[in-house]
Short mmCIF file of C-alpha atoms in Angstrom, two decimals:
data_model
loop_
_atom_site.label_atom_id
_atom_site.label_comp_id
_atom_site.label_asym_id
_atom_site.label_seq_id
_atom_site.Cartn_x
_atom_site.Cartn_y
_atom_site.Cartn_z
CA MET K 14 90.21 220.69 184.09
CA LYS K 15 88.80 222.80 186.92
CA LEU K 16 85.23 223.97 186.49
CA TRP K 17 86.65 227.48 186.89
CA GLY K 18 89.86 226.82 184.91
CA GLY K 19 89.22 228.69 181.68
CA ARG K 20 91.30 231.70 182.65
CA PHE K 21 94.32 229.66 183.81
CA THR K 22 97.29 228.46 181.78
CA LYS K 23 98.74 226.01 184.33
CA PRO K 24 97.28 223.27 186.49
CA THR K 25 97.03 224.01 190.20
CA ASN K 26 100.09 223.01 192.19
CA GLN K 27 99.31 219.85 194.14
CA LEU K 28 100.33 221.46 197.43
CA VAL K 29 97.94 224.34 196.71
CA GLU K 30 95.15 221.87 195.97
CA GLU K 31 95.72 220.05 199.24
CA TYR K 32 96.14 223.22 201.28
CA THR K 33 93.09 225.06 199.95
CA ALA K 34 90.69 222.13 199.60
CA SER K 35 87.89 221.89 202.14
CA ILE K 36 86.29 218.64 200.96
CA SER K 37 87.85 216.70 203.85
CA PHE K 38 85.48 218.45 206.26
CA ASP K 39 82.73 220.19 204.29
CA GLN K 40 81.63 216.94 202.64
CA GLN K 41 79.36 216.40 205.62
CA MET K 42 77.13 219.12 204.13
CA TRP K 43 76.45 217.14 200.94
CA ARG K 44 72.77 216.70 201.79
CA GLN K 45 72.37 220.42 202.37
CA ASP K 46 74.18 221.17 199.11
CA ILE K 47 71.87 218.91 197.12
CA VAL K 48 68.72 220.24 198.77
CA GLY K 49 69.82 223.81 198.13
CA SER K 50 70.53 222.96 194.49
CA LEU K 51 67.13 221.31 194.09
CA ALA K 52 65.41 224.47 195.34
CA HIS K 53 67.64 226.68 193.18
CA VAL K 54 66.97 224.79 189.94
CA ALA K 55 63.25 224.61 190.68
CA MET K 56 63.31 228.40 190.92
CA LEU K 57 65.24 228.68 187.66
CA GLY K 58 62.45 226.70 186.00
CA LYS K 59 59.65 228.70 187.59
CA CYS K 60 61.24 231.97 186.45
CA GLY K 61 61.79 230.72 182.90
CA ILE K 62 65.56 231.04 183.21
CA LEU K 63 66.00 227.38 182.27
CA PRO K 64 63.56 225.33 180.15
CA MET K 65 61.50 222.88 182.16
CA ASP K 66 62.84 219.80 180.38
CA GLU K 67 66.38 220.72 181.48
CA VAL K 68 65.20 221.52 184.99
CA LYS K 69 63.67 218.06 185.24
CA GLN K 70 66.88 216.44 184.01
CA ILE K 71 68.92 218.33 186.60
CA ILE K 72 66.52 217.42 189.41
CA ALA K 73 66.59 213.75 188.41
CA GLY K 74 70.38 213.88 188.18
CA LEU K 75 70.76 215.45 191.61
CA LYS K 76 68.57 212.75 193.12
CA LYS K 77 70.67 210.05 191.46
CA VAL K 78 73.81 211.66 192.88
CA LYS K 79 72.13 211.66 196.30
CA GLU K 80 71.31 207.96 196.00
CA LYS K 81 74.87 207.10 194.98
CA ILE K 82 76.33 208.99 197.93
CA GLU K 83 73.90 207.26 200.29
CA ARG K 84 74.92 203.87 198.87
CA GLY K 85 78.59 204.66 199.43
CA GLN K 86 79.39 204.68 195.73
CA VAL K 87 81.01 208.12 195.72
CA THR K 88 84.51 209.14 196.75
CA PHE K 89 84.87 212.89 197.06
CA GLN K 90 87.95 214.26 195.31
CA VAL K 91 90.44 216.81 196.67
CA ALA K 92 90.98 217.92 193.08
CA HIS K 93 87.41 219.27 193.06
CA GLU K 94 88.16 221.34 196.17
CA ASP K 95 84.89 221.38 198.06
CA VAL K 96 81.52 219.71 198.43
CA HIS K 97 79.86 222.11 195.96
CA MET K 98 82.24 221.44 193.07
CA ASN K 99 82.32 217.71 193.81
CA ILE K 100 78.55 217.43 193.57
CA GLU K 101 78.39 219.59 190.45
CA LYS K 102 81.07 217.42 188.86
CA LEU K 103 79.11 214.27 189.79
CA LEU K 104 75.96 215.81 188.30
CA ILE K 105 77.70 216.59 185.01
CA GLU K 106 79.05 213.04 184.90
CA GLU K 107 75.50 211.80 185.46
CA ILE K 108 73.55 213.89 182.93
CA GLY K 109 76.15 215.57 180.75
CA PRO K 110 76.83 219.28 180.04
CA ILE K 111 73.29 220.27 181.04
CA GLY K 112 74.43 219.75 184.62
CA GLY K 113 76.64 222.80 184.20
CA LYS K 114 73.51 224.96 183.93
CA LEU K 115 72.71 224.32 187.58
CA HIS K 116 75.08 227.09 188.61
CA THR K 117 73.20 229.72 186.62
CA GLY K 118 72.40 232.72 188.80
CA ARG K 119 74.46 231.73 191.80
CA SER K 120 78.04 231.69 193.10
CA ARG K 121 79.89 229.38 195.43
CA ASN K 122 79.87 232.33 197.84
CA ASP K 123 76.10 232.30 198.34
CA GLN K 124 75.96 228.53 197.86
CA VAL K 125 78.31 227.81 200.76
CA ALA K 126 76.48 230.32 202.93
CA LEU K 127 73.22 228.53 202.17
CA ASP K 128 74.69 225.13 203.04
CA MET K 129 75.88 226.40 206.41
CA HIS K 130 72.51 227.98 207.18
CA LEU K 131 70.74 224.72 206.29
CA TYR K 132 73.23 222.65 208.27
CA LEU K 133 73.30 224.81 211.38
CA ARG K 134 69.57 225.40 211.71
CA GLU K 135 68.99 221.63 211.76
CA LYS K 136 71.88 220.88 214.11
CA MET K 137 70.80 223.62 216.50
CA LEU K 138 67.37 222.01 216.72
CA GLU K 139 69.01 218.70 217.58
CA LEU K 140 71.12 220.35 220.28
CA ILE K 141 68.11 222.13 221.79
CA GLN K 142 66.32 218.76 221.85
CA LEU K 143 69.27 217.13 223.63
CA ALA K 144 69.43 220.01 226.13
CA ALA K 145 65.72 219.51 226.78
CA TYR K 146 66.34 215.82 227.54
CA LEU K 147 69.05 216.77 230.02
CA GLN K 148 66.83 219.40 231.60
CA ASN K 149 64.10 216.78 232.00
CA ALA K 150 66.54 214.37 233.69
CA LEU K 151 67.58 217.09 236.14
CA LEU K 152 63.93 217.93 236.83
CA ASP K 153 63.19 214.30 237.61
CA GLN K 154 66.15 214.07 239.98
CA ALA K 155 65.08 217.33 241.63
CA ALA K 156 61.53 216.01 242.11
CA ASN K 157 62.94 212.83 243.67
CA ASN K 158 65.05 214.80 246.13
CA LEU K 159 62.61 217.24 247.68
CA ASP K 160 63.51 215.99 251.16
CA THR K 161 67.23 215.50 250.57
CA VAL K 162 69.13 218.10 252.60
CA MET K 163 72.71 218.91 251.66
CA PRO K 164 75.22 221.64 252.43
CA GLY K 165 75.06 224.63 250.14
CA TYR K 166 78.42 226.22 249.40
CA THR K 167 79.99 229.58 248.73
CA HIS K 168 83.76 229.80 248.12
CA LEU K 169 83.53 225.98 248.28
CA GLN K 170 82.94 226.37 252.02
CA ARG K 171 79.74 225.14 253.61
CA ALA K 172 77.33 228.03 253.81
CA GLN K 173 73.66 227.13 254.38
CA PRO K 174 71.65 223.92 254.13
CA VAL K 175 69.66 223.50 250.91
CA LEU K 176 67.62 220.79 249.27
CA PHE K 177 69.53 218.73 246.72
CA GLY K 178 66.56 219.24 244.41
CA TYR K 179 67.00 222.99 244.84
CA HIS K 180 70.68 222.75 243.91
CA LEU K 181 69.82 220.82 240.74
CA MET K 182 67.17 223.38 239.83
CA ALA K 183 69.93 225.96 239.44
CA TYR K 184 71.25 223.89 236.53
CA VAL K 185 67.72 223.51 235.16
CA SER K 186 67.54 227.30 235.13
CA MET K 187 70.87 227.58 233.31
CA LEU K 188 69.75 225.11 230.65
CA GLN K 189 66.54 227.05 230.18
CA ARG K 190 68.51 230.18 229.37
CA ASP K 191 70.80 228.14 227.09
CA MET K 192 67.86 226.78 225.11
CA GLU K 193 66.27 230.21 224.87
CA ARG K 194 69.56 231.67 223.59
CA LEU K 195 69.81 228.95 220.94
CA GLN K 196 66.17 229.46 219.94
CA ASP K 197 66.75 233.18 219.60
CA ALA K 198 69.95 232.68 217.61
CA TRP K 199 68.07 230.23 215.38
CA LYS K 200 66.05 233.16 214.03
CA ARG K 201 69.21 234.67 212.54
CA VAL K 202 70.21 231.30 211.09
CA ASN K 203 66.86 230.86 209.38
CA VAL K 204 67.49 233.57 206.75
CA LEU K 205 68.21 232.74 203.10
CA PRO K 206 71.50 233.99 201.55
CA LEU K 207 71.09 232.25 198.18
CA GLY K 208 70.58 234.61 195.26
CA ALA K 209 73.23 237.03 196.49
CA GLY K 210 75.67 235.78 193.86
CA ALA K 211 79.34 236.43 194.49
CA LEU K 212 78.59 239.75 196.24
CA ALA K 213 76.46 242.02 194.03
CA GLY K 214 73.41 239.95 193.13
CA THR K 215 72.73 238.50 189.68
CA THR K 216 71.57 239.73 186.29
CA PHE K 217 69.08 236.86 186.01
CA PRO K 218 65.43 237.50 187.03
CA ILE K 219 65.52 235.11 190.00
CA ASP K 220 62.87 234.79 192.71
CA ARG K 221 64.64 234.59 196.07
CA GLU K 222 61.40 234.61 198.05
CA PHE K 223 60.29 231.47 196.18
CA VAL K 224 63.50 229.68 197.18
CA ALA K 225 63.04 230.82 200.76
CA GLU K 226 59.52 229.40 200.72
CA LEU K 227 60.70 226.08 199.29
CA LEU K 228 63.44 225.76 201.91
CA GLN K 229 61.25 227.03 204.79
CA PHE K 230 63.34 230.13 205.53
CA ASP K 231 61.57 232.95 207.32
CA GLY K 232 63.17 235.62 205.13
CA VAL K 233 66.06 236.58 202.85
CA TYR K 234 69.14 238.75 203.27
CA LEU K 235 68.28 242.20 201.94
CA ASN K 236 71.88 243.08 201.07
CA SER K 237 73.80 240.62 198.89
CA MET K 238 77.21 241.73 200.08
CA ASP K 239 76.12 241.10 203.66
CA ALA K 240 74.62 237.74 202.68
CA VAL K 241 77.91 236.28 201.47
CA SER K 242 80.17 237.88 204.09
CA ASP K 243 77.98 237.37 207.16
CA ARG K 244 79.14 234.78 209.67
CA ASP K 245 77.42 236.39 212.63
CA PHE K 246 75.04 233.45 212.77
CA ILE K 247 77.97 231.07 213.34
CA VAL K 248 79.56 233.37 215.92
CA GLU K 249 76.25 233.64 217.74
CA PHE K 250 75.85 229.87 217.76
CA LEU K 251 79.40 229.35 219.01
CA SER K 252 78.85 231.97 221.71
CA ALA K 253 75.66 230.30 222.94
CA ALA K 254 77.39 226.92 222.69
CA SER K 255 80.32 228.19 224.76
CA LEU K 256 78.02 229.35 227.53
CA LEU K 257 76.14 226.06 227.43
CA MET K 258 79.44 224.18 227.71
CA ALA K 259 80.42 226.40 230.65
CA HIS K 260 77.25 225.32 232.44
CA LEU K 261 77.82 221.66 231.61
CA SER K 262 81.40 221.99 232.84
CA ARG K 263 80.24 223.45 236.16
CA LEU K 264 77.79 220.59 236.58
CA CYS K 265 80.49 218.06 235.72
CA GLU K 266 82.89 219.64 238.21
CA GLU K 267 80.33 219.06 240.95
CA LEU K 268 79.64 215.51 239.77
CA VAL K 269 83.36 214.80 240.02
CA MET K 270 83.56 216.26 243.53
CA TRP K 271 80.32 214.73 244.77
CA SER K 272 81.34 211.25 243.62
CA SER K 273 84.70 211.43 245.42
CA GLN K 274 85.18 209.54 248.68
CA GLU K 275 85.65 212.86 250.46
CA PHE K 276 82.11 213.92 249.55
CA SER K 277 80.34 210.60 248.78
CA PHE K 278 77.16 212.53 247.97
CA ILE K 279 76.42 210.58 244.79
CA GLU K 280 77.48 207.48 242.92
CA LEU K 281 77.61 207.50 239.15
CA ASP K 282 76.47 204.39 237.33
CA ASP K 283 79.26 201.99 236.35
CA ALA K 284 78.26 202.34 232.70
CA PHE K 285 79.41 205.97 232.76
CA CYS K 286 82.70 205.49 234.58
CA THR K 287 86.03 203.84 233.81
CA GLY K 288 88.74 202.06 235.75
CA SER K 289 92.48 202.26 236.17
CA SER K 290 95.08 200.19 234.34
CA ILE K 291 97.08 199.79 237.56
CA MET K 292 94.74 200.44 240.53
CA PRO K 293 91.98 197.80 240.63
CA GLN K 294 89.80 199.73 243.09
CA LYS K 295 89.42 202.85 240.97
CA LYS K 296 86.12 204.11 239.56
CA ASN K 297 86.83 207.28 237.64
CA PRO K 298 84.23 209.86 236.51
CA ASP K 299 85.92 210.16 233.11
CA VAL K 300 82.84 211.29 231.20
CA ALA K 301 82.30 214.27 233.49
CA GLU K 302 86.00 215.10 233.34
CA LEU K 303 86.05 214.96 229.55
CA VAL K 304 83.02 217.22 229.23
CA ARG K 305 84.80 219.63 231.56
CA GLY K 306 87.97 219.34 229.46
CA LYS K 307 86.28 219.67 226.07
CA THR K 308 84.80 222.99 227.11
CA GLY K 309 88.12 224.56 226.16
CA ARG K 310 87.91 223.46 222.54
CA VAL K 311 84.46 225.02 222.19
CA TYR K 312 85.79 228.29 223.61
CA GLY K 313 88.70 227.99 221.17
CA ASN K 314 86.35 227.59 218.22
CA LEU K 315 84.57 230.81 219.19
CA ILE K 316 87.83 232.75 219.52
CA GLY K 317 89.02 231.24 216.25
CA ILE K 318 86.11 232.51 214.14
CA LEU K 319 86.15 235.91 215.85
CA THR K 320 89.83 236.22 215.01
CA VAL K 321 89.23 235.21 211.39
CA LEU K 322 86.53 237.85 210.97
CA LYS K 323 88.07 240.74 212.87
CA GLY K 324 89.95 242.33 209.95
CA LEU K 325 88.28 240.99 206.83
CA PRO K 326 87.27 243.46 204.12
CA LEU K 327 83.96 242.84 202.40
CA ALA K 328 82.86 240.62 200.86
CA TYR K 329 83.96 236.97 200.65
CA ASN K 330 87.59 236.05 201.41
CA LYS K 331 89.21 232.63 201.45
CA ASP K 332 89.89 233.12 205.17
CA MET K 333 86.21 232.41 205.68
CA GLN K 334 86.80 228.76 204.80
CA GLU K 335 88.01 228.59 208.41
CA ASP K 336 84.42 229.07 209.61
CA LYS K 337 83.41 225.45 209.16
CA GLU K 338 85.71 223.14 211.11
CA GLY K 339 85.09 224.96 214.39
CA MET K 340 81.35 224.91 213.75
CA PHE K 341 81.38 221.19 212.95
CA ASP K 342 83.57 220.45 215.96
CA THR K 343 81.37 222.42 218.34
CA VAL K 344 78.23 220.70 217.10
CA ALA K 345 79.86 217.28 217.59
CA THR K 346 81.33 218.18 220.99
CA LEU K 347 78.07 219.55 222.35
CA HIS K 348 76.09 216.66 220.90
CA GLY K 349 78.32 214.13 222.63
CA ALA K 350 78.29 215.95 225.96
CA LEU K 351 74.52 216.39 226.11
CA ALA K 352 73.81 212.85 224.90
CA LEU K 353 76.03 211.36 227.59
CA LEU K 354 75.06 213.58 230.50
CA THR K 355 71.35 212.80 230.26
CA PRO K 356 71.56 209.06 231.03
CA MET K 357 74.36 209.74 233.51
CA ILE K 358 72.06 212.06 235.49
CA GLU K 359 69.11 209.69 235.11
CA THR K 360 71.06 206.76 236.61
CA MET K 361 72.91 208.75 239.27
CA GLN K 362 72.38 207.41 242.80
CA VAL K 363 72.01 210.00 245.56
CA ASN K 364 73.43 209.25 249.01
CA LYS K 365 70.76 211.09 250.98
CA GLN K 366 72.01 209.90 254.35
CA ARG K 367 75.55 211.11 253.70
CA MET K 368 74.29 214.53 252.59
CA ARG K 369 72.21 214.91 255.75
CA GLN K 370 75.12 213.77 257.88
CA ALA K 371 77.29 216.44 256.27
CA VAL K 372 74.80 219.13 257.23
CA ALA K 373 74.85 217.90 260.83
CA GLU K 374 78.64 218.25 260.92
CA ASP K 375 79.04 221.89 260.02
CA PHE K 376 77.92 225.38 261.00
CA SER K 377 75.65 225.99 258.01
CA ASN K 378 72.76 226.72 260.41
CA ALA K 379 74.65 229.65 261.96
CA THR K 380 72.74 232.24 259.92
CA ASP K 381 69.51 230.78 261.25
CA LEU K 382 70.69 231.24 264.82
CA ALA K 383 71.29 234.90 263.97
CA ASP K 384 67.83 235.13 262.38
CA TYR K 385 66.39 233.46 265.50
CA LEU K 386 67.91 236.19 267.68
CA VAL K 387 66.53 238.85 265.33
CA THR K 388 63.04 237.46 265.97
CA LYS K 389 63.80 238.04 269.66
CA ASN K 390 64.31 241.74 268.80
CA LEU K 391 68.10 241.74 268.71
CA PRO K 392 69.53 243.82 265.80
CA PHE K 393 71.02 241.57 263.13
CA ARG K 394 74.51 243.05 263.36
CA GLN K 395 74.61 242.27 267.10
CA ALA K 396 73.12 238.85 266.47
CA HIS K 397 75.86 238.20 263.91
CA GLU K 398 78.52 238.90 266.56
CA VAL K 399 76.82 236.69 269.14
CA VAL K 400 76.67 233.76 266.76
CA GLY K 401 80.26 234.30 265.65
CA ARG K 402 81.41 233.95 269.27
CA ALA K 403 79.23 230.85 269.68
CA VAL K 404 80.77 229.26 266.59
CA LEU K 405 84.29 230.03 267.84
CA TYR K 406 83.41 228.39 271.16
CA CYS K 407 82.10 225.30 269.33
CA ILE K 408 85.30 225.04 267.28
CA GLU K 409 87.40 225.20 270.42
CA GLN K 410 85.18 222.60 272.14
CA LYS K 411 84.97 220.40 269.01
CA LYS K 412 81.20 220.71 268.98
CA TYR K 413 78.49 221.90 266.59
CA LEU K 414 75.70 224.32 267.46
CA LEU K 415 73.11 221.63 268.07
CA ASP K 416 75.54 219.90 270.45
CA LEU K 417 75.41 222.86 272.86
CA SER K 418 73.29 222.68 275.97
CA LEU K 419 70.76 225.42 276.60
CA GLU K 420 73.02 226.69 279.37
CA GLU K 421 75.92 226.97 276.93
CA PHE K 422 73.70 228.79 274.42
CA GLN K 423 72.60 231.28 277.05
CA ARG K 424 76.22 232.20 277.87
CA PHE K 425 76.14 234.02 274.53
CA SER K 426 72.64 235.46 274.78
CA PRO K 427 69.90 235.19 277.39
CA LEU K 428 67.40 235.55 274.53
CA ILE K 429 68.06 231.96 273.46
CA ASP K 430 65.43 229.52 274.69
CA ALA K 431 64.62 225.83 274.29
CA ASP K 432 62.92 226.46 270.95
CA VAL K 433 66.36 227.11 269.45
CA TYR K 434 66.87 223.38 268.79
CA GLN K 435 63.86 223.23 266.53
CA ALA K 436 64.91 226.46 264.82
CA LEU K 437 68.35 225.02 264.02
CA ASP K 438 67.11 221.65 262.76
CA ALA K 439 68.16 221.13 259.14
CA ASP K 440 64.61 220.62 257.85
CA THR K 441 63.42 223.72 259.69
CA VAL K 442 66.32 225.74 258.34
CA VAL K 443 65.60 224.68 254.75
CA ASN K 444 61.85 225.08 254.86
CA ALA K 445 62.04 228.47 256.58
CA ARG K 446 63.24 229.96 253.29
CA LYS K 447 59.82 230.33 251.72
CA ALA K 448 60.38 233.55 249.80
CA MET K 449 60.20 233.20 246.02
CA GLY K 450 63.30 231.41 244.76
CA GLY K 451 64.14 229.96 248.16
CA THR K 452 65.12 226.41 249.05
CA ALA K 453 61.93 225.57 250.98
CA ARG K 454 60.24 222.47 249.61
CA GLU K 455 57.13 224.39 248.58
CA GLN K 456 59.28 226.84 246.60
CA VAL K 457 61.26 224.07 244.90
CA GLU K 458 57.99 222.38 243.93
CA LYS K 459 56.85 225.65 242.36
CA GLN K 460 60.14 225.93 240.46
CA ILE K 461 59.78 222.37 239.16
CA THR K 462 56.22 223.06 238.00
CA ALA K 463 57.24 226.28 236.28
CA TYR K 464 60.18 224.73 234.46
CA ARG K 465 58.19 221.70 233.38
CA GLY K 466 55.84 224.18 231.74
CA PHE K 467 58.77 225.90 230.01
CA LEU K 468 60.06 222.52 228.90
CA GLU K 469 56.73 221.58 227.31
CA GLN K 470 56.77 224.86 225.38
CA THR K 471 60.29 224.11 224.16
CA LYS K 472 59.33 220.58 223.10
CA SER K 473 56.34 221.91 221.18
CA TRP K 474 58.53 224.45 219.36
CA ILE K 475 61.10 221.78 218.52
CA ASN K 476 58.48 219.39 217.13
CA GLN K 477 56.77 222.00 214.99
CA THR K 478 60.02 223.45 213.67
CA SER K 479 61.74 220.12 213.02
CA GLN K 480 58.88 218.83 210.89
CA LYS K 481 59.21 221.92 208.74
CA VAL K 482 62.95 222.32 208.24
CA SER K 483 64.58 218.89 208.52
CA ILE K 484 66.72 218.06 205.52
CA GLU K 485 64.82 214.84 204.93
CA SER K 486 61.57 216.79 204.68
CA LEU K 487 63.12 219.06 202.03
CA VAL K 488 64.56 216.49 199.61
CA ASP K 489 61.49 216.75 197.37
CA VAL K 490 61.54 220.53 197.03
CA GLY K 491 61.98 220.15 193.27
CA SER K 492 59.09 217.71 192.80
CA PRO K 493 56.41 220.30 191.88
CA VAL K 494 58.24 221.15 188.65
#
């Protein structure tokens, strides 16, 4: 008999049970469901809705159910549809009909919303922590490569020399924005929906603020219909996650290119590469390629939930069961990507000599020759033309700018003097860019210092928040009663 079966005259068709059940995936929220129930029943006792002796029985029963699940003694049943009904059924089996009083003053609609808020706020903290680890690894590599000159690219064509540390700091900056987005979205996750009932609130004199306090929520939904129908917090998470995955994918694309024989800028540690079943010499950057590939599934999860929500009338609809699998999948996908990329970046070997050689074999110092002529009082647009003709000459002669004799330079402009060789040296070119945000070593050092400060602030926020809201820290919410 279904817990809701009183109105029905026939058992549910087995195909319907299998098709509509969510226990296969939402069972991973069993801890959140128990913690939410502990807080709910503690409130029912405080408000005098249930007698304290029954409240204590329910709390003890829920903790026994928790212990059984942890010991692997529980098999969740499709017949009970979802994690909420499975746990309630287990509770009733444990303590008898009194367990059925747990659901007083709530609905599965606000219960499932609570579970997802509890689940996502903890998982987002974990993901921010993992992003911080990756950011730290990139900062360390940047600090170790303050004298490593490499070609900078636009349109995937060599553009201007930059420090490798400077290039990595661009990804540090992206991760900073990603973590800030997740922290900001976390505020909307940390709002309590429980007490909204099915959609219109409840006739019982509940205390929602007390539950919010027990579960460390910063506030409660003011409108019950919004509380049960809102999935903005999941959309916002998936949006931030999609952008984070885009940044990881861009980094991975460069790792794949840089580790190729054509570039040979880096070598990834053997522990993070794989081989070929037929070609013995191969060392493939499979981890980076998979992160790049899995970006699409995260994007798909975002589009999926947006499509589910786009035409739904208020309040709860069964369509909204589709909100969970994409959320779970994105959490797992991001977790795996961040956890793997950190040690891969930490152990990455940088071929400094090859990078410098690459800079010596291109025209990425051409802009600096134009700037040099500007310092000699030639208008930049004219200087641009002069350098363009010099580059064309070099291409025809199979030379680079620094290969030209002073006499050859002066064919293009008499303003060029012997000091041009120093001006076009790769280290000079890099360190000449001293304006804020530039690639000069002193500017990169300032960027590293600034972002290490941001990282410490993020770590402090994570530590303080995690201690407060982790599920393990909330399992005794019912103890005071």
